[in-house]
Structures are given as structure tokens and as C-alpha cells.
Short mmCIF file of C-alpha atoms in Angstrom, two decimals:
data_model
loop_
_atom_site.label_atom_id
_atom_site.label_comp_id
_atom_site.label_asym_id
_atom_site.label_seq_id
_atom_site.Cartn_x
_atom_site.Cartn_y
_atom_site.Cartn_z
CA UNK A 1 98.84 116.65 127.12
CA UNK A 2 96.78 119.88 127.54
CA UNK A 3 98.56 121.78 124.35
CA UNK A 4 96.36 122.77 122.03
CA UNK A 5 97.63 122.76 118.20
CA UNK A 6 96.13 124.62 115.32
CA UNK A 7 95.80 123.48 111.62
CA UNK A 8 96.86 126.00 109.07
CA UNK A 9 96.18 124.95 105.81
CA UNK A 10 98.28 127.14 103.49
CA UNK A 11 101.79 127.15 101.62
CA UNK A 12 104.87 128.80 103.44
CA UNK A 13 104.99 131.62 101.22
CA UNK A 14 103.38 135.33 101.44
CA UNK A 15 103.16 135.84 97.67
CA UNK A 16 100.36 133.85 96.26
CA UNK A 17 102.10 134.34 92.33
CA UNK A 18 105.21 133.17 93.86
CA UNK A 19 103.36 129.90 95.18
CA UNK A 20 101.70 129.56 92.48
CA UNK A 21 104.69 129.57 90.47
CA UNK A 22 106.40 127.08 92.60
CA UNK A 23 103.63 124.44 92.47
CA UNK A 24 103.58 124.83 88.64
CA UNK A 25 107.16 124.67 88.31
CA UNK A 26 107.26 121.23 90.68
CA UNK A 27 104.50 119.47 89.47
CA UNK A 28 104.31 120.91 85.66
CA UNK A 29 100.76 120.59 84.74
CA UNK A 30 97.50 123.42 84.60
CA UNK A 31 96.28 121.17 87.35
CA UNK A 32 99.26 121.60 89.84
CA UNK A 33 98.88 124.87 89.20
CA UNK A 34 95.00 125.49 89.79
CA UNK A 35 95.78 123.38 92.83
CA UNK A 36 98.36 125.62 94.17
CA UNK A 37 96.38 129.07 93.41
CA UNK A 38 93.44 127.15 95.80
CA UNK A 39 96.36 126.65 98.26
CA UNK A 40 97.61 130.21 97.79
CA UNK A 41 94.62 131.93 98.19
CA UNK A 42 94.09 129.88 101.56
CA UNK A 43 97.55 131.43 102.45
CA UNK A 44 96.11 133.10 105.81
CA UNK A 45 93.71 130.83 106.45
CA UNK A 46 93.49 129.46 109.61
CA UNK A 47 90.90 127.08 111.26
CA UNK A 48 88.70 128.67 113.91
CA UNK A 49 89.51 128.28 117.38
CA UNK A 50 86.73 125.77 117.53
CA UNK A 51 88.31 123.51 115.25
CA UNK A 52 91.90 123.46 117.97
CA UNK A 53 91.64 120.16 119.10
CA UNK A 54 92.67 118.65 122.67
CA UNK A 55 95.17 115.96 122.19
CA UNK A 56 94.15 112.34 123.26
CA UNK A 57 96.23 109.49 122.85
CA UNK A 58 93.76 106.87 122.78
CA UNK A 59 96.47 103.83 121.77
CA UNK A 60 94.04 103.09 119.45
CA UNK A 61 95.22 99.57 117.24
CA UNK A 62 97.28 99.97 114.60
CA UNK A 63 95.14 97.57 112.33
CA UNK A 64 92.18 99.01 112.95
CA UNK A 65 90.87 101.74 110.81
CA UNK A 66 87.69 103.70 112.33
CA UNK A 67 85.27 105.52 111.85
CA UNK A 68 85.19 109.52 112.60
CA UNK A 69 84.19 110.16 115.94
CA UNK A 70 81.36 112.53 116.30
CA UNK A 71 83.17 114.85 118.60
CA UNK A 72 86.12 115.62 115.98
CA UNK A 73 86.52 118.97 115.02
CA UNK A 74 87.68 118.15 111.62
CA UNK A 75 84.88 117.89 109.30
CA UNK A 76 86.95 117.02 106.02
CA UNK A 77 86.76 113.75 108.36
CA UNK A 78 83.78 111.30 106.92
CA UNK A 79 82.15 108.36 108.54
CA UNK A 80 82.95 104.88 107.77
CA UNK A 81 79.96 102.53 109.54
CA UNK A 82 81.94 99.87 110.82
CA UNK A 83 84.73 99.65 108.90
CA UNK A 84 87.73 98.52 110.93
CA UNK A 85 90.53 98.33 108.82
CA UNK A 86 93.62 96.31 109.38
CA UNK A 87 96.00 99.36 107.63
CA UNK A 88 99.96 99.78 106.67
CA UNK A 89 103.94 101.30 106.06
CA UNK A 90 106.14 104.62 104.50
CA UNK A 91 107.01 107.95 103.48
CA UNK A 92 109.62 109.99 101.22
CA UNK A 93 112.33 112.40 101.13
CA UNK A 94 111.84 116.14 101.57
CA UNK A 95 109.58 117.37 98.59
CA UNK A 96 110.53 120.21 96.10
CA UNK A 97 107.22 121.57 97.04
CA UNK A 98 104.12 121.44 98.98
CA UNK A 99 100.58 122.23 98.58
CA UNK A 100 100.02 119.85 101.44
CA UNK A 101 96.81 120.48 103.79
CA UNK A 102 98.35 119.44 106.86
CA UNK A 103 101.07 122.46 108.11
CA UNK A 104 104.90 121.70 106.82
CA UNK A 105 107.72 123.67 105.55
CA UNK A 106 108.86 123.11 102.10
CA UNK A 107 112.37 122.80 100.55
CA UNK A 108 114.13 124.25 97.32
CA UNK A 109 115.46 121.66 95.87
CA UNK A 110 114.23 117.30 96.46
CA UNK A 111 116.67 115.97 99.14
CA UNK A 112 117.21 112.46 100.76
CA UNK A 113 116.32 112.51 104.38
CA UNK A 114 119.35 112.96 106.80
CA UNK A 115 120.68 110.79 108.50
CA UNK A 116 121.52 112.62 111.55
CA UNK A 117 118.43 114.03 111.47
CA UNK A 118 116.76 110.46 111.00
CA UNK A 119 118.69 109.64 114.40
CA UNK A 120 117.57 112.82 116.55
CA UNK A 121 114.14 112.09 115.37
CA UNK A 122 113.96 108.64 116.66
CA UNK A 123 115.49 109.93 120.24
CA UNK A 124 112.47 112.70 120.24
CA UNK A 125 109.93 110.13 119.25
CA UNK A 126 111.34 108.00 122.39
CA UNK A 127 110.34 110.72 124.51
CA UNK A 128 107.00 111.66 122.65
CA UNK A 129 105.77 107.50 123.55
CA UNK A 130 107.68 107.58 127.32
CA UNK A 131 104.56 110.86 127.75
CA UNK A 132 101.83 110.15 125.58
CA UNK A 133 101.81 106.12 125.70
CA UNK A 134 100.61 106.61 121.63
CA UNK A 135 102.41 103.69 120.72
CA UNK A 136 99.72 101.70 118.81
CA UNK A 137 98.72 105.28 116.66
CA UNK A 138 102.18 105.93 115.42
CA UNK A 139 102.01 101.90 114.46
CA UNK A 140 98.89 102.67 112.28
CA UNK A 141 100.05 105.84 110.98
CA UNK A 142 102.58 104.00 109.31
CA UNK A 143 100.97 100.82 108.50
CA UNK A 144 98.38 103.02 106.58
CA UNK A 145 100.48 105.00 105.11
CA UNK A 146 102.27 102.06 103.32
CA UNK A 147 99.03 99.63 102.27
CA UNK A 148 97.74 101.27 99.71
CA UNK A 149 100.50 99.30 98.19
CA UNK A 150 99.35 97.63 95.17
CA UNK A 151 102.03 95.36 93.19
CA UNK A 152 99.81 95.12 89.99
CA UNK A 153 100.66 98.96 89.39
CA UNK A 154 104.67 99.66 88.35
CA UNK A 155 104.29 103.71 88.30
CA UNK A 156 105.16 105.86 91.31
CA UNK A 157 103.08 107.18 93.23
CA UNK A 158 100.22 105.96 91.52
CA UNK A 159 101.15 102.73 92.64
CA UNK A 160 100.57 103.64 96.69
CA UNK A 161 102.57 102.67 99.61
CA UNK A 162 105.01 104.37 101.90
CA UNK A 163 105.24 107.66 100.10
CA UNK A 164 103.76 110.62 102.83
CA UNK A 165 100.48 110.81 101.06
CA UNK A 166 98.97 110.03 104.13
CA UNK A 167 99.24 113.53 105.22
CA UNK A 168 97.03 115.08 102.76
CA UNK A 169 93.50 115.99 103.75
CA UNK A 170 91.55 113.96 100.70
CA UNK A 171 93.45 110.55 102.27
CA UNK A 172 93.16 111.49 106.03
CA UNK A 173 89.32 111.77 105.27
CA UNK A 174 89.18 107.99 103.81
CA UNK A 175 87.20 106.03 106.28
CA UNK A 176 89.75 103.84 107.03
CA UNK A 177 92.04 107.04 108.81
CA UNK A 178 89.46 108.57 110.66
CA UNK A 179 91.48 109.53 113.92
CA UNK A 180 94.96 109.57 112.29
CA UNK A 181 94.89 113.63 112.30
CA UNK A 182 95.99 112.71 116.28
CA UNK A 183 98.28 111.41 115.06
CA UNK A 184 99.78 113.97 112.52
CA UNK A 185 99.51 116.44 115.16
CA UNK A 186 101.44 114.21 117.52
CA UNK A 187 104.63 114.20 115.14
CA UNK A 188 104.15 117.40 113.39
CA UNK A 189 106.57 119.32 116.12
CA UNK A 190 109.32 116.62 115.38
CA UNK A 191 108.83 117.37 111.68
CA UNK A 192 109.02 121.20 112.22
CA UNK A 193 112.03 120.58 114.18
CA UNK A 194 113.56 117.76 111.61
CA UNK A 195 112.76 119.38 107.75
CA UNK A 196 115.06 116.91 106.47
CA UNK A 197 113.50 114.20 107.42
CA UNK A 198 110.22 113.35 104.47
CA UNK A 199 107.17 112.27 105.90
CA UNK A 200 107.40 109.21 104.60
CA UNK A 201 110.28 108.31 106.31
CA UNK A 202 109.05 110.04 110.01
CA UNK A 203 105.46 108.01 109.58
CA UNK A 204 107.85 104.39 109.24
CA UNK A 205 110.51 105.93 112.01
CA UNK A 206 107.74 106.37 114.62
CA UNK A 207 106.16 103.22 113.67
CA UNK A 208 109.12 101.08 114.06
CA UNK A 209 110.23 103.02 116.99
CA UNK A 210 106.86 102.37 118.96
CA UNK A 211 107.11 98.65 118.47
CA UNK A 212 110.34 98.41 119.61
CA UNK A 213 109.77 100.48 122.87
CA UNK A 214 106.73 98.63 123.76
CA UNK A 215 109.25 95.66 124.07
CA UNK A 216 108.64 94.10 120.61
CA UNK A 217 111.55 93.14 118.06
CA UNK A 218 114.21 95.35 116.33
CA UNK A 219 112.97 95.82 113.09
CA UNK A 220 115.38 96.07 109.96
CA UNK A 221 114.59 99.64 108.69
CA UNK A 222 116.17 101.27 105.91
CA UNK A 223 114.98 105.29 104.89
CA UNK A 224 115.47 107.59 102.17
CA UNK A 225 111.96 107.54 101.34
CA UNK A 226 110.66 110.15 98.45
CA UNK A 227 107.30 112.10 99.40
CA UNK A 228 104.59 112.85 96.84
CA UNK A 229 104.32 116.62 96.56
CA UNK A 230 100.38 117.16 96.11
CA UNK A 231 96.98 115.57 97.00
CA UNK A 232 96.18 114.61 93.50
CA UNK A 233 98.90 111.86 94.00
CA UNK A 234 97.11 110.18 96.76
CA UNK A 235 95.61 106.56 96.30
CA UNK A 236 91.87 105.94 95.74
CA UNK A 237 89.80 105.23 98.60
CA UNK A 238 89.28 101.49 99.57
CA UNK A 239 92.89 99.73 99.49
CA UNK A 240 92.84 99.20 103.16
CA UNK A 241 91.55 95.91 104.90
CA UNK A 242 87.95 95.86 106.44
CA UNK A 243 87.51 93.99 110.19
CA UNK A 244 84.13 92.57 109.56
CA UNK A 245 83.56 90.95 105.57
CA UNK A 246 81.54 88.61 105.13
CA UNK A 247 84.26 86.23 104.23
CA UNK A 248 87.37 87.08 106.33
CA UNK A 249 89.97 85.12 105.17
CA UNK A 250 89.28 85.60 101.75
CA UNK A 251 89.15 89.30 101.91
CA UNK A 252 92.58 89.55 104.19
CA UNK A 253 93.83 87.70 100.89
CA UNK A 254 92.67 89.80 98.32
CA UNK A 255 94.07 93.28 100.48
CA UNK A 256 97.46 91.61 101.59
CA UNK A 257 97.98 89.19 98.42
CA UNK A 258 97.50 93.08 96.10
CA UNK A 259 100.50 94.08 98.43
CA UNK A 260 102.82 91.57 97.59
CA UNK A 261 102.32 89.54 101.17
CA UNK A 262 101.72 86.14 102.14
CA UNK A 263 99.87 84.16 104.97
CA UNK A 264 102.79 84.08 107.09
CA UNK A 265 103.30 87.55 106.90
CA UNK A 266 99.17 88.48 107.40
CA UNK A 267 99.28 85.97 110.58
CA UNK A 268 102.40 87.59 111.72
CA UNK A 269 101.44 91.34 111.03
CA UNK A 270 98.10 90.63 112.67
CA UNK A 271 99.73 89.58 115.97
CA UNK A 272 100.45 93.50 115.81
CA UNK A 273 96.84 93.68 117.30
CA UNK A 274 98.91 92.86 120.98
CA UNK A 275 98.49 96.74 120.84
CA UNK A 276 96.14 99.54 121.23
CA UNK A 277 92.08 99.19 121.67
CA UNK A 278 88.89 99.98 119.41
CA UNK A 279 86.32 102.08 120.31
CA UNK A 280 83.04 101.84 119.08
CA UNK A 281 81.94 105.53 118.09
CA UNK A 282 84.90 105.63 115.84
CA UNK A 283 85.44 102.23 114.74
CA UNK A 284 82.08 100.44 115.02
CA UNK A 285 83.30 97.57 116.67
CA UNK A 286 84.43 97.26 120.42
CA UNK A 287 83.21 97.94 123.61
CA UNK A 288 82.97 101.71 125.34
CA UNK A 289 84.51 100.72 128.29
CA UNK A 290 86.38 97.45 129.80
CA UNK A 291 88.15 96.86 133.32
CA UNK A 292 91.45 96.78 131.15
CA UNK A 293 90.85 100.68 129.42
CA UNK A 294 88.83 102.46 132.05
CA UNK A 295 92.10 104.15 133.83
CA UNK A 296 94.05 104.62 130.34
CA UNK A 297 96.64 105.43 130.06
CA UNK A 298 95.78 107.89 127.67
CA UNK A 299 92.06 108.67 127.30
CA UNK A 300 90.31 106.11 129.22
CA UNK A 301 87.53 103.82 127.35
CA UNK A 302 87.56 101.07 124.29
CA UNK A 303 88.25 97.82 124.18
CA UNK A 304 91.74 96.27 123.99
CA UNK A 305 92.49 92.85 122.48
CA UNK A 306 94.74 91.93 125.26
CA UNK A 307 94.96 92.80 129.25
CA UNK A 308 98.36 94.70 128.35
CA UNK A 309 97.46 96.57 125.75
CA UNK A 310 100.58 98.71 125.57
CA UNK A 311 102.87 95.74 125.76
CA UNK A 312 104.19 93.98 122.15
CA UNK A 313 104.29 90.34 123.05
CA UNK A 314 102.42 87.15 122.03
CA UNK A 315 99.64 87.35 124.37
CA UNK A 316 97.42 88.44 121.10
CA UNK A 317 97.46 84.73 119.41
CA UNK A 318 96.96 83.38 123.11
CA UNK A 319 93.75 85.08 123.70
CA UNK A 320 92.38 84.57 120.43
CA UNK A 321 92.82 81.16 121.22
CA UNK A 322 91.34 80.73 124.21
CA UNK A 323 88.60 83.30 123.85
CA UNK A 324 88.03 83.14 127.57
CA UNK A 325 88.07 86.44 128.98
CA UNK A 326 85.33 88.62 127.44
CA UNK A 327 86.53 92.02 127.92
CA UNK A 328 88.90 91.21 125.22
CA UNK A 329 88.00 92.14 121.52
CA UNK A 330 88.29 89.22 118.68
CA UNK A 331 87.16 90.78 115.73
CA UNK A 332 86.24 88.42 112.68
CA UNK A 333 89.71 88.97 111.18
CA UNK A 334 90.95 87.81 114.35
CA UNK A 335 89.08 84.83 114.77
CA UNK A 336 89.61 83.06 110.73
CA UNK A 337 93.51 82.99 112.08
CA UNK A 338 92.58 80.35 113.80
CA UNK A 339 89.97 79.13 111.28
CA UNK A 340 91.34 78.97 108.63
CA UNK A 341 93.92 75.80 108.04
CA UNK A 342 96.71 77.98 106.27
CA UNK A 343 96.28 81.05 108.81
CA UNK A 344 96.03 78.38 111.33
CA UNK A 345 99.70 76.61 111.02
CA UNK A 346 101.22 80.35 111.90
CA UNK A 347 99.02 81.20 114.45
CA UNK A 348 99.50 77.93 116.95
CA UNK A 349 102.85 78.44 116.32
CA UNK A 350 103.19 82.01 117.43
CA UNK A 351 101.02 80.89 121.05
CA UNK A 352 104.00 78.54 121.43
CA UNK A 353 106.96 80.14 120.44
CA UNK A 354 107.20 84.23 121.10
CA UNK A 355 110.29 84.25 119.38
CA UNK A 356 109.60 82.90 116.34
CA UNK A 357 106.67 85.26 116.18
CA UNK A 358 109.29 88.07 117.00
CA UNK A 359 111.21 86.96 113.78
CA UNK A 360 108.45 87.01 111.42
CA UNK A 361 106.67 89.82 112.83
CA UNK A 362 110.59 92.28 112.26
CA UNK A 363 110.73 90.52 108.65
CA UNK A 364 107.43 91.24 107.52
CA UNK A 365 107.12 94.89 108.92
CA UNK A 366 110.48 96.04 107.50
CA UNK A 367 108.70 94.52 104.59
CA UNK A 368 105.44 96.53 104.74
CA UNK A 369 107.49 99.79 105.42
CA UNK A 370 109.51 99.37 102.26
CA UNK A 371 106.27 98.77 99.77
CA UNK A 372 105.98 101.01 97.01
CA UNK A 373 108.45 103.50 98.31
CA UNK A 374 111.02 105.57 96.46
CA UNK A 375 114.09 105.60 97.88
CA UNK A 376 117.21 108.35 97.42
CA UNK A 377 119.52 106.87 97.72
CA UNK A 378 118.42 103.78 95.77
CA UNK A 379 119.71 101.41 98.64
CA UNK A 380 118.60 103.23 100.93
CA UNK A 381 120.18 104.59 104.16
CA UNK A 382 120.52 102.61 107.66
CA UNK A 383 120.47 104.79 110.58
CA UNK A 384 121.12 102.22 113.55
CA UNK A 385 124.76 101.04 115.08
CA UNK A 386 126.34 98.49 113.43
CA UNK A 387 126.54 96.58 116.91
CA UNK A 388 122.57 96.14 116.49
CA UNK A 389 123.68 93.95 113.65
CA UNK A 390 124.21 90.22 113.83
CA UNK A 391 127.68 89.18 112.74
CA UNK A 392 129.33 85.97 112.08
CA UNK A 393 131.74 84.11 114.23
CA UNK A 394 135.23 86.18 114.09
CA UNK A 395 138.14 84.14 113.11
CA UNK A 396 140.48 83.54 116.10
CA UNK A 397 143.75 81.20 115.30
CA UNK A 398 144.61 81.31 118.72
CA UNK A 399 141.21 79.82 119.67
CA UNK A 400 142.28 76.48 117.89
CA UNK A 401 145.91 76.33 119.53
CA UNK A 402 146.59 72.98 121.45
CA UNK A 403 146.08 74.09 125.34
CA UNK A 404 147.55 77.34 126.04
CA UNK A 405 150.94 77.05 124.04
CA UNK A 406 150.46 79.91 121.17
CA UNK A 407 150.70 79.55 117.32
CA UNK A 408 152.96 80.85 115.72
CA UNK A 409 152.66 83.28 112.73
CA UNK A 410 153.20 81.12 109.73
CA UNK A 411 150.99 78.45 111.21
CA UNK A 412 148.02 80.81 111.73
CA UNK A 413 148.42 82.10 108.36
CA UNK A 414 148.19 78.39 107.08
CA UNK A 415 145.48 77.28 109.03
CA UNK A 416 143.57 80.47 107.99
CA UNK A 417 144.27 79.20 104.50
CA UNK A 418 143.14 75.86 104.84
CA UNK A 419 140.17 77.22 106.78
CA UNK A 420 138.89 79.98 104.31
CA UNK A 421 139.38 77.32 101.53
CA UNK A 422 136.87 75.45 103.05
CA UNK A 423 134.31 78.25 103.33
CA UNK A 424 134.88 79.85 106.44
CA UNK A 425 135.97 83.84 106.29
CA UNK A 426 136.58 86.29 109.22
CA UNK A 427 133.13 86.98 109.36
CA UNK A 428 131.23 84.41 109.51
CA UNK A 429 131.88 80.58 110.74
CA UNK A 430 132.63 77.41 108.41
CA UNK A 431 129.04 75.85 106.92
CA UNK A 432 129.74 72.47 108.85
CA UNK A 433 132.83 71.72 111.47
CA UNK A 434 135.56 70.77 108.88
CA UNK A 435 138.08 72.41 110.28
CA UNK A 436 138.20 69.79 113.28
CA UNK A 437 137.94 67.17 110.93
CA UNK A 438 141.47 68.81 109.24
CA UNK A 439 142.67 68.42 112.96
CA UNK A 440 141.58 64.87 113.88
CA UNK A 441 143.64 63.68 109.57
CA UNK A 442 146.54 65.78 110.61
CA UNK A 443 146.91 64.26 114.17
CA UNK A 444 146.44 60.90 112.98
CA UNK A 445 148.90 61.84 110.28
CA UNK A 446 151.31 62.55 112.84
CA UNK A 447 150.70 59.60 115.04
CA UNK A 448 150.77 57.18 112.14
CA UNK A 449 154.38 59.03 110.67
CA UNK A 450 156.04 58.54 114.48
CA UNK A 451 155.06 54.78 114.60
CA UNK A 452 156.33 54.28 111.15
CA UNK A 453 159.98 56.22 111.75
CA UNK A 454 160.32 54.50 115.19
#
């Protein structure tokens, strides 16, 4: 990828009285409105050519939140010394309006994201990871989007979570994002393209959407998510796990337990680390180089926490396990899974059983997506086929008919009576196999009535 892009930091429109008027109408206070004068007057602003960045698609890890790297050209960007945060989920439908730093259109009126849109966005993110192999960034763009989730707050947005705040400049320069502007400007054309899809719904689209293409699970998405409309509704610094604290388990606790999760669902969300690599001059932690990152794809260099580090399977818990092969990265965080006695009970399990860790992992990411978000519709809307959806057992008469000889009519009406009265339904089987046992009483029945008449 040798395109350049360009930030522009500015509102849509010419007139800065008409933005300004906007902003104030949208988010009715003096403040919204100083903020959207400062936005106005930046209306032609654009950064300098040697702020245009070369795209890199280092498949960083989606848990781990670095550190700016000294060659970034975006200096709202601050260092974090080795913070490596493990970091989360969601955005929102289209906002009224936006002072936003990072480059967007606005709308006239809120709307829900579209669903057709929703679906031609996931086909163009398909392409974007089959070129740019950013599969673990897209995973932390929405993982830290969403865990600033905290379940002790009830108010929106000041709550956090999935809600597009991510895109703001004031939360990109957190320590714990440093590097996720890549990522922006990785999905920014498919937002251009898509206006009726909110951020906060595109950051949880791509996320999903790179798990599943790097082979992982389906997981159970639903959108509609509501963006926040300014930078003054973006979390505080500091919600966002650290890699290295002193006590590991007990600070993944604190972090995931404010979010509403519980060790399952940290074990299983961790195994997420099957992707991507660190790097040291952004991170802290890692190695520059290993045999496994030297030839990319993507930028070459880091230090991956498996030998396939663009393939979602279980070889994460395996090699934490073993801790064999030392060009693989085990950061603290990784290493109390396997400590710790409650962590522990998850983690064996998932080296054994790559299914089961397939289950978890699709429950508890839906889950993370979904955290704090505001959704319009209120339930949401579903955007895959209903053939991706498991169904019961379809009722079939016919399929209980003695041999080949068909039932007739009235008798597969009764038997469909007798077997919905014992819990069964079209769509889904009975709880236990009573129906046979009607079979086996009305045969005997039968045999015991011809004896008797002969």
C-alpha cells in the first residue's frame, strides 16, 4: 500500500457561522459551541505534507495497546512507556453533527446505520484484509473502542464503550491507542463511501469481520450503534488494561470485572492474542525482529505470540503453555492464565478443545461489542443470512412413518398434536425422545388389543 492519505481536521461546511450554528444546535451548550468555532476556524486546515503518512499494516495485536512510535507523524500522539494494553468493542449511528478531528461527512438529521450499507461494508472490508493482512488492527480498533466500558456508570456516553469516540483526536492520543490512526486511515475510504454506516458500528464490523476471515468463529453481531457527536464525550484516559502490573491477575480483574466480564470471558478474549505481534518502540514490550515477522506480511519486524500470527486458532493457549519456543512473546498477562487457578480451569481447556474455545471466544466478543452502546433501533439490527443461524430440528411426519408406506393426513395432524403437546414444535426437536416412547405404548397397545379379540 503506497497511497498516501491526508488528515484534514475541519467540519464539512464553508461557512464557519453556519458550523458554528450546527454544533450549537446538536450539542446545546456554550461549550459545543466554543468547540465548534475552534473546529470552524480550522475549516481549511490541512496537515503539512510532512505529516501524510505511508500506510503500514503492521498486524499489530489487538490486546495490546502501545506506545507512539517515534517515527509517527502525528504529534497529538503521546508516549505511553510500556504500557501494553489488552483493549476493546463499538460504535453508533450516523451523528447529527460532527466536530470530529479525524475527516468524516456529517448528516442532517441522527439515523440508524443501514443495513444494506452495513452489508457492502463488510464485503469491502473482505477485500481491504485479503490486501493489507491488517487483521489483528481492525480487532483492536474495535476492542478499544468498546472497553472503556464501565458498568458502575448508567449515563450515555459518559459511561464509555462502543460509541465511535475512538475517532476523536483527545482518545486516539491516550497511550493505550498509539498506532490506531493506521487504523482509522485504513477504514476511513469505506466510511466515505458508506455515510450511513456510524463509526461505531464500522469499528465492531471490521473487527468481527477480521476474526472471522482469519479462520476464527462467526460471531453473533447485532448494529445500530449511536455515535457521540464531539470530543468532550470521550472517556478519561486509563480504562484500558496494562500488559505488565505488578499483579496481573488482579489488575485483568479490576479492568474486565468494571466492564461487566468474567474469567471465562478474560481467558477466552485473551486467546484473541493468536493474532498480530508487538513491537517494542511502540509498545515497550516485544522483540524488534523474530524468524516468524522478519518477511511480514505487512511491515516486517515485532514479535508475534504464535508462529501463525495471522491465523485465529488455539495455538495461543498452546504456546503459553509450553513456553518452548522463544521467539514467541508471553507477556505477564499471558502467563497468570496459566497461574492463576480460576484463569487456569479455562485456559487447559481451550489447549484441548479448539472448539470450545471457538464458542466462548464468539459469546464473549459479541459481548464486548455490545457494551455501553446505544442502539437505534433498540434491538438492534442483524445484517447476516438467516442460513448462518442455527435452527432446530424441522418437524417431518413422514420421517416417523413405518418403512416407506406414507401417513396419511389426519394421522400426521394427530401425531403432530401429540408431539407438540409434549414440547416439540416445528422448529426445534422434543427435550427428551418421548415421541418413540408414544410409539413403543401404542404398538404394544395394538399387540395386546389383537391377542385379546382373537
Amino acid at each position: 500500500m503506497a497511497e498516501r492519505l491526508s488528515l484534514r481536521l475541519t467540519l464539512p461546511h464553508s461557512s464557519p457561522t453556519t458550523a458554528k450554528a450546527m454544533a450549537a444546535t446538536a450539542l446545546g451548550s456554550a461549550a459545543a459551541a466554543a468547540a465548534a468555532s475552534a473546529s470552524a476556524s480550522s475549516t481549511s486546515r490541512f496537515l503539512s505534507s510532512a505529516t501524510r503518512a505511508t500506510l503500514t499494516f503492521s498486524s499489530r495485536s489487538p490486546l495490546i495497546l502501545p506506545r507512539s512510535s517515534s517515527s509517527s507523524s502525528f504529534q497529538f500522539l503521546r508516549s505511553s512507556p510500556l504500557t501494553s494494553h489488552l483493549f476493546l468493542n463499538q460504535g453508533r449511528p450516523s451523528s447529527c453533527v460532527s466536530n470530529r478531528g479525524f475527516n468524516a461527512a456529517t448528516h442532517p438529521k441522527c439515523l440508524a446505520s443501514d443495513p444494506e450499507q452495513l452489508k457492502s461494508a463488510k464485503e469491502d472490508i473482505k477485500k481491504l484484509l485479503q490486501t493489507t493482512f491488517c487483521h489483528p488492527i481492525l480487532v483492536r480498533l474495535g476492542w478499544h473502542d468498546a472497553g472503556t466500558y464501565n458498568k458502575n456508570i448508567e449515563e450515555w456516553p459518559q459511561r464509555g464503550g462502543a460509541n465511535g469516540s475512538l475517532r476523536f483526536e483527545v482518545e486516539l492520543g491516550h497511550g493505550a491507542n498509539a498506532g490506531l490512526v493506521n487504523a482509522l486511515k485504513l477504514i476511513e475510504p469505506i466510511k466515505e463511501k458508506y455515510s450511513n454506516v456510524t463509526y461505531a458500528d464500522l469499528f465492531q464490523l471490521a473487527s468481527a469481520t477480521a476474526i472471522e476471515e482469519a479462520g476464527g468463529p462467526k460471531i453473533p453481531m447485532k448494529y445500530g450503534r449511536v455515535d457521540v457527536v464531539g470530543p468532550e464525550q470521550c472517556p478519561e484516559e486509563g480504562r484500558l488494561p496494562d500488559a505488565g502490573p505488578p499483579s496481573p491477575a488482579g489488575h485483568l480483574r479490576d479492568v474486565f470485572y468494571r466492564m461487566g466480564l468474567n474469567d471465562k470471558e478474560i481467558v477466552a478474549l485473551s486467546g484473541a492474542h493468536t493474532l498480530g505481534r508487538a513491537r517494542p518502540e511502540r509498545s515497550g514490550w516485544g522483540k524488534p525482529e523474530t524468524k516468524y515477522t522478519k518477511d511480514g506480511p505487512g511491515a516486517p519486524g515485532g514479535q508475534s505470540w504464535t508462529a501463525q500470527w495471522l491465523k485465529f486458532d488455539n495455538s495461543y493457549f498452546k504456546d503459553i503453555k509450553e513456553r518452548r519456543d522463544e521467539e514467541l512473546l508471553a507477556l505477564p498477562t499471558d502467563a497468570v492464565l496459566f497461574e492463576d487457578p480460576s484463569f487456569k480451569v479455562y485456559a487447559d481447556k481451550y489447549v484441548e478443545d479448539q472448539e470450545a474455545f471457538f464458542k466462548d471466544y464468539a459469546e464473549a466478543h459479541a459481548k464486548l461489542s455490545n457494551l455501553g452502546a446505544k442502539f437505534d433501533p433498540p434491538e438492534g439490527i442483524v445484517i447476516d443470512d438467516a442460513s448462518s443461524k442455527p435452527v432446530g430440528e424441522k418437524f417431518e411426519a413422514a420421517k416417523y412413518s413405518y418403512g416407506k408406506r406414507e401417513l396419511s393426513d389426519s394421522m400426521k395432524q394427530k401425531i403432530r398434536a401429540e408431539y407438540e403437546a409434549f414440547g416439540g414444535s416445528p422448529d426445534k426437536p422434543l427435550p427428551t425422545n418421548y415421541f418413540l416412547n408414544i410409539i413403543i405404548v401404542i404398538g404394544v397397545l395394538a399387540i395386546l388389543t389383537s391377542l385379546l379379540g382373537n
